[in-house]
C-alpha cells in the first residue's frame, strides 16, 4: 500500500526531532555546561524546524513533539502553489511543476517533491517564458506592451 510506505518514509524524517524533544528533556540532572550546550542545541534545532516551515513557533521544544508527516507534505512546492493560489488543486500544481512552469528564485524547478523553506517561499513565481504566466497577466490585465513584443 503506497500510503503506508509514504507514512513510514515521512515518520523516519520526523522521528529524530521528536526523539530529541522527548528523550533529552527527561534525563537525570545535568551539569551547568552540559545544560547550556543542550539548550543551545535545542534552540538551533527549533530554529531549523522553524526555518523550514515545519513548526509555527520558536518558543518551545514541545512543538517538536507534535511534528507530523503532514507538516513535511505541506512544505512541498505543489502544496505551496495551491496555498498561494497559483493552482486550483494539487494535481494541477504537480503538472505545472513537472512541465517547468514554476521557478523558485532564479532556478526553474521540475521536481514536485522539493521542500521549500520559509525564507524562499516569497520567491515562488512563474517562469518568464511560461504560457501560464502570460495567461495570468492577460486575465488580470497586467500585461505590459513591451511584453507583447517579446
Coordinates of N, CA and C in Angstrom, one line a residue:
X1 N 0.9 -1.2 0.0 CA 0.0 0.0 0.0 C 0.9 1.2 0.0
X2 N 0.7 2.1 -0.9 CA 1.5 3.3 -1.1 C 1.4 4.3 0.1
X3 N 0.2 4.4 0.7 CA 0.0 5.3 1.8 C 0.9 4.9 3.0
X4 N 0.9 3.6 3.3 CA 1.7 3.2 4.5 C 3.2 3.3 4.2
X5 N 3.6 3.1 2.9 CA 5.0 3.4 2.6 C 5.4 4.8 2.8
X6 N 4.5 5.7 2.3 CA 4.7 7.2 2.4 C 4.8 7.6 3.9
X7 N 3.8 7.1 4.6 CA 3.8 7.5 6.1 C 5.0 7.0 6.8
X8 N 5.5 5.8 6.4 CA 6.7 5.3 7.0 C 7.9 6.1 6.7
X9 N 8.0 6.6 5.4 CA 9.1 7.4 5.0 C 9.1 8.7 5.7
X10 N 8.0 9.4 5.8 CA 7.9 10.7 6.5 C 8.1 10.5 8.0
X11 N 7.7 9.4 8.6 CA 7.9 9.2 10.0 C 9.4 9.1 10.3
X12 N 10.2 8.5 9.4 CA 11.6 8.4 9.5 C 12.3 9.8 9.6
X13 N 11.7 10.7 8.8 CA 12.3 12.1 8.8 C 11.9 12.8 10.1
X14 N 10.7 12.6 10.6 CA 10.3 13.4 11.8 C 10.8 12.8 13.1
X15 N 11.1 11.5 13.1 CA 11.4 10.9 14.4 C 12.7 11.4 15.1
X16 N 13.8 11.8 14.4 CA 14.9 12.4 15.2 C 14.5 13.7 15.9
X17 N 13.7 14.5 15.3 CA 13.2 15.7 16.0 C 12.4 15.4 17.3
X18 N 11.5 14.4 17.1 CA 10.7 14.1 18.3 C 11.5 13.4 19.3
X19 N 12.5 12.5 18.9 CA 13.3 11.9 19.9 C 14.1 12.9 20.7
X20 N 14.6 13.9 20.0 CA 15.4 14.9 20.7 C 14.5 15.6 21.7
X21 N 13.3 15.9 21.3 CA 12.4 16.7 22.2 C 12.0 15.9 23.4
X22 N 11.7 14.6 23.2 CA 11.2 13.8 24.3 C 12.4 13.2 25.1
X23 N 13.4 12.7 24.4 CA 14.4 11.9 25.1 C 15.4 12.7 26.0
X24 N 15.8 13.8 25.5 CA 16.8 14.6 26.3 C 16.2 15.4 27.5
X25 N 15.0 15.8 27.3 CA 14.4 16.6 28.4 C 14.2 15.8 29.7
X26 N 13.9 14.6 29.6 CA 13.5 13.8 30.8 C 14.7 13.1 31.5
X27 N 15.9 13.4 31.1 CA 17.1 12.7 31.7 C 17.4 13.3 33.1
X28 N 18.4 12.6 33.7 CA 18.8 13.0 35.0 C 19.4 14.4 35.0
X29 N 19.5 15.0 36.2 CA 20.0 16.4 36.3 C 21.4 16.4 35.7
X30 N 21.7 17.5 35.0 CA 23.0 17.7 34.3 C 23.7 18.8 34.9
X31 N 25.0 18.9 34.6 CA 25.9 20.0 35.0 C 25.5 21.2 34.2
X32 N 26.0 22.4 34.7 CA 25.6 23.6 34.0 C 26.2 23.8 32.6
X33 N 27.4 23.2 32.3 CA 27.9 23.3 31.0 C 27.1 22.4 30.0
X34 N 26.8 21.2 30.5 CA 26.1 20.3 29.6 C 24.7 20.9 29.4
X35 N 24.0 21.4 30.4 CA 22.7 22.0 30.3 C 22.8 23.2 29.3
X36 N 23.8 24.0 29.3 CA 23.9 25.2 28.4 C 24.1 24.7 27.0
X37 N 24.9 23.6 26.8 CA 25.1 23.0 25.5 C 23.8 22.5 24.9
X38 N 23.0 21.7 25.8 CA 21.8 21.2 25.3 C 20.8 22.3 25.0
X39 N 20.8 23.4 25.7 CA 19.8 24.5 25.4 C 20.2 25.1 24.1
X40 N 21.5 25.3 23.9 CA 21.9 25.9 22.6 C 21.5 25.0 21.4
X41 N 21.7 23.7 21.6 CA 21.3 22.7 20.5 C 19.8 22.7 20.3
X42 N 19.0 22.7 21.4 CA 17.6 22.8 21.2 C 17.2 24.0 20.5
X43 N 17.8 25.2 20.8 CA 17.4 26.4 20.1 C 17.8 26.3 18.7
X44 N 18.9 25.7 18.3 CA 19.3 25.6 16.9 C 18.3 24.7 16.2
X45 N 18.0 23.6 16.9 CA 17.0 22.6 16.2 C 15.7 23.2 16.0
X46 N 15.1 23.9 17.0 CA 13.8 24.5 16.8 C 13.9 25.6 15.7
X47 N 15.1 26.3 15.7 CA 15.3 27.4 14.7 C 15.3 26.8 13.3
X48 N 15.9 25.6 13.1 CA 16.0 25.0 11.8 C 14.6 24.5 11.4
X49 N 13.8 23.9 12.3 CA 12.5 23.5 12.0 C 11.6 24.6 11.7
X50 N 11.8 25.8 12.4 CA 11.0 27.0 12.0 C 11.4 27.5 10.7
X51 N 12.7 27.5 10.4 CA 13.2 28.0 9.1 C 12.7 27.2 7.9
X52 N 12.5 25.9 8.1 CA 11.9 25.0 7.1 C 10.4 25.2 7.0
X53 N 9.8 25.8 8.0 CA 8.4 26.0 8.0 C 7.6 24.8 8.6
X54 N 8.3 23.9 9.3 CA 7.6 22.7 9.8 C 6.9 23.0 11.1
X55 N 7.4 24.0 11.8 CA 6.7 24.4 13.1 C 6.4 25.9 13.0
X56 N 5.4 26.4 13.7 CA 4.9 27.8 13.6 C 5.5 28.7 14.7
X57 N 6.3 28.1 15.6 CA 6.7 28.9 16.7 C 8.2 28.5 17.1
X58 N 9.0 29.4 17.5 CA 10.3 29.1 18.0 C 10.3 29.1 19.6
X59 N 9.2 29.2 20.2 CA 9.1 29.4 21.6 C 9.5 28.2 22.5
X60 N 9.1 27.0 22.0 CA 9.2 25.9 22.9 C 9.7 24.6 22.1
X61 N 10.3 23.7 22.8 CA 10.7 22.5 22.2 C 9.5 21.5 22.1
X62 N 8.5 21.9 22.8 CA 7.3 21.0 22.8 C 6.7 20.9 21.4
X63 N 6.9 21.9 20.5 CA 6.4 21.8 19.2 C 7.0 20.7 18.4
X64 N 8.2 20.2 18.8 CA 8.8 19.1 18.1 C 8.0 17.8 18.3
X65 N 7.3 17.7 19.5 CA 6.6 16.5 19.8 C 5.4 16.3 18.9
X66 N 4.8 17.5 18.4 CA 3.6 17.4 17.6 C 4.0 17.4 16.1
X67 N 5.2 17.3 15.8 CA 5.7 17.3 14.4 C 5.1 16.1 13.7
X68 N 4.5 16.3 12.5 CA 3.9 15.2 11.8 C 4.4 15.1 10.4
X69 N 4.0 14.0 9.8 CA 4.4 13.8 8.3 C 3.7 14.8 7.5
X70 N 2.5 15.2 7.9 CA 1.7 16.2 7.1 C 2.4 17.5 7.1
X71 N 3.2 17.9 8.1 CA 4.0 19.1 8.1 C 5.0 19.1 7.0
X72 N 5.6 18.0 6.7 CA 6.6 17.9 5.6 C 5.9 18.0 4.3
X73 N 4.7 17.4 4.2 CA 4.0 17.4 2.9 C 3.4 18.8 2.6
X74 N 3.1 19.6 3.7 CA 2.6 20.9 3.4 C 3.7 21.9 2.9
X75 N 4.9 21.5 3.1 CA 6.0 22.4 2.7 C 6.5 22.0 1.3
X76 N 5.9 21.0 0.6 CA 6.3 20.7 -0.7 C 5.8 21.8 -1.7
X77 N 6.5 21.9 -2.8 CA 6.2 23.0 -3.7 C 4.8 23.0 -4.3
X78 N 4.2 21.9 -4.7 CA 2.8 21.9 -5.2 C 1.8 22.4 -4.1
X79 N 2.0 22.0 -2.9 CA 1.1 22.4 -1.8 C 1.2 23.9 -1.6
X80 N 2.4 24.5 -1.7 CA 2.5 25.9 -1.6 C 1.9 26.7 -2.8
X81 N 2.0 26.0 -4.0 CA 1.3 26.6 -5.2 C -0.2 26.8 -4.9
X82 N -0.8 25.7 -4.3 CA -2.2 25.8 -4.0 C -2.5 26.9 -3.0
X83 N -1.6 26.9 -2.0 CA -1.7 27.9 -0.9 C -1.6 29.3 -1.4
X84 N -0.7 29.5 -2.4 CA -0.5 30.8 -3.0 C -1.5 31.2 -4.1
X85 N -2.4 30.2 -4.3 CA -3.5 30.4 -5.3 C -2.9 30.5 -6.7
X86 N -1.8 29.8 -7.0 CA -1.2 29.7 -8.3 C -1.8 28.5 -9.1
X87 N -2.4 27.6 -8.3 CA -3.0 26.4 -8.9 C -4.3 26.1 -8.2
X88 N -5.3 25.5 -8.9 CA -6.6 25.2 -8.3 C -6.5 24.0 -7.3
X89 N -5.7 23.0 -7.7 CA -5.6 21.8 -6.9 C -4.2 21.2 -7.0
X90 N -4.0 20.2 -6.2 CA -2.6 19.6 -6.2 C -2.3 18.9 -7.5
X91 N -3.2 18.3 -8.1 CA -2.9 17.7 -9.4 C -2.4 18.7 -10.4
X92 N -3.1 19.8 -10.5 CA -2.7 20.8 -11.5 C -1.3 21.4 -11.1
X93 N -1.1 21.6 -9.8 CA 0.2 22.1 -9.3 C 1.3 21.2 -9.6
X94 N 1.1 19.9 -9.4 CA 2.2 18.9 -9.8 C 2.5 19.0 -11.3
X95 N 1.5 19.1 -12.1 CA 1.6 19.2 -13.5 C 2.4 20.5 -13.9
X96 N 2.1 21.6 -13.3 CA 2.8 22.8 -13.6 C 4.3 22.7 -13.3
X97 N 4.6 22.1 -12.1 CA 6.0 22.0 -11.7 C 6.7 21.0 -12.6
X98 N 6.1 19.9 -13.0 CA 6.8 18.9 -13.8 C 7.0 19.4 -15.2
X99 N 6.1 20.3 -15.7 CA 6.3 20.9 -17.0 C 7.2 22.1 -17.1
X100 N 7.7 22.5 -15.9 CA 8.7 23.6 -15.9 C 8.1 25.0 -15.9
X101 N 6.9 25.2 -15.4 CA 6.3 26.5 -15.4 C 6.6 27.3 -14.2
X102 N 7.2 26.7 -13.2 CA 7.4 27.4 -11.9 C 8.9 27.5 -11.6
X103 N 9.3 28.6 -11.0 CA 10.7 28.8 -10.6 C 10.6 29.2 -9.1
X104 N 11.7 28.8 -8.4 CA 11.9 29.2 -7.0 C 13.2 30.1 -7.0
X105 N 13.0 31.4 -6.9 CA 14.2 32.2 -7.0 C 14.6 32.2 -8.5
X106 N 15.9 32.1 -8.8 CA 16.3 32.1 -10.2 C 16.2 30.7 -10.9
X107 N 16.0 29.7 -10.1 CA 16.0 28.3 -10.6 C 14.7 27.8 -11.0
X108 N 14.6 27.2 -12.2 CA 13.4 26.5 -12.7 C 13.4 25.2 -12.0
X109 N 12.2 24.8 -11.4 CA 12.1 23.6 -10.6 C 11.2 22.6 -11.4
X110 N 11.6 21.4 -11.5 CA 10.8 20.4 -12.2 C 10.5 19.2 -11.2
X111 N 11.0 19.3 -10.0 CA 10.8 18.2 -9.0 C 9.7 18.6 -8.1
X112 N 8.5 18.0 -8.1 CA 7.4 18.3 -7.2 C 7.6 18.0 -5.8
X113 N 8.7 17.2 -5.5 CA 8.9 16.8 -4.1 C 9.8 17.8 -3.4
X114 N 10.1 19.0 -4.0 CA 11.0 20.0 -3.4 C 10.4 20.5 -2.1
X115 N 11.1 20.5 -1.0 CA 10.7 21.2 0.2 C 11.1 22.6 0.2
X116 N 10.2 23.5 0.3 CA 10.5 25.0 0.2 C 10.6 25.6 1.6
X117 N 11.8 26.1 2.0 CA 12.0 26.7 3.3 C 11.1 28.0 3.3
X118 N 10.9 28.5 4.6 CA 10.1 29.7 4.8 C 10.7 30.9 4.1
X119 N 12.1 31.0 4.1 CA 12.7 32.2 3.6 C 12.6 32.3 2.0
X120 N 12.4 31.2 1.4 CA 12.3 31.2 -0.1 C 10.9 31.2 -0.6
X121 N 9.9 31.0 0.3 CA 8.5 30.9 -0.1 C 8.1 32.2 -0.9
X122 N 8.6 33.3 -0.6 CA 8.2 34.6 -1.3 C 8.7 34.6 -2.7
X123 N 9.7 33.8 -3.1 CA 10.3 33.8 -4.4 C 9.7 32.8 -5.3
X124 N 8.6 32.2 -5.0 CA 7.9 31.2 -5.9 C 7.2 32.1 -7.0
X125 N 7.5 31.8 -8.2 CA 6.8 32.6 -9.3 C 6.8 31.8 -10.6
X126 N 6.1 32.3 -11.6 CA 6.1 31.7 -12.9 C 7.4 31.9 -13.6
X127 N 7.8 31.0 -14.5 CA 8.9 31.2 -15.4 C 8.5 32.3 -16.4
X128 N 9.5 33.2 -16.7 CA 9.1 34.4 -17.6 C 8.6 34.0 -18.9
X129 N 9.1 32.9 -19.5 CA 8.6 32.4 -20.8 C 7.4 31.5 -20.7
X130 N 6.8 31.3 -19.6 CA 5.7 30.4 -19.4 C 4.4 30.9 -20.0
X131 N 3.7 30.1 -20.7 CA 2.4 30.5 -21.3 C 1.4 30.7 -20.2
X132 N 1.5 30.0 -19.1 CA 0.6 30.2 -18.0 C 0.8 31.6 -17.4
X133 N 2.0 32.1 -17.3 CA 2.3 33.4 -16.8 C 1.6 34.5 -17.7
X134 N 1.7 34.3 -19.0 CA 1.1 35.2 -20.0 C -0.4 35.2 -19.8
X135 N -1.0 34.0 -19.6 CA -2.4 33.9 -19.5 C -2.9 34.6 -18.2
X136 N -2.1 34.5 -17.1 CA -2.5 35.1 -15.9 C -2.4 36.6 -16.0
X137 N -1.3 37.1 -16.7 CA -1.2 38.6 -16.9 C -2.3 39.1 -17.8
X138 N -2.7 38.3 -18.8 CA -3.8 38.8 -19.6 C -5.1 38.8 -18.9
X139 N -5.3 37.8 -18.0 CA -6.6 37.8 -17.3 C -6.7 38.9 -16.3
X140 N -5.5 39.3 -15.6 CA -5.5 40.4 -14.7 C -5.3 41.7 -15.3
X141 N -5.2 41.7 -16.6 CA -5.0 43.0 -17.4 C -3.7 43.7 -16.9
X142 N -2.7 42.9 -16.7 CA -1.4 43.5 -16.2 C -0.3 43.3 -17.2
X143 N -0.6 42.8 -18.4 CA 0.5 42.5 -19.3 C 0.9 43.8 -19.9
X144 N 2.3 44.0 -20.0 CA 2.9 45.2 -20.5 C 3.0 45.2 -22.0
X145 N 2.9 46.3 -22.7 CA 3.1 46.4 -24.1 C 4.4 45.9 -24.5
X146 N 5.4 46.2 -23.7 CA 6.8 45.7 -24.0 C 6.8 44.2 -24.0
X147 N 6.0 43.5 -23.2 CA 6.0 42.1 -23.1 C 5.3 41.5 -24.4
X148 N 4.4 42.3 -25.0 CA 3.7 41.8 -26.2 C 4.7 41.6 -27.3
X149 N 5.6 42.5 -27.4 CA 6.6 42.4 -28.5 C 7.6 41.3 -28.3
X150 N 7.8 40.9 -27.0 CA 8.7 39.8 -26.7 C 8.2 38.4 -27.0

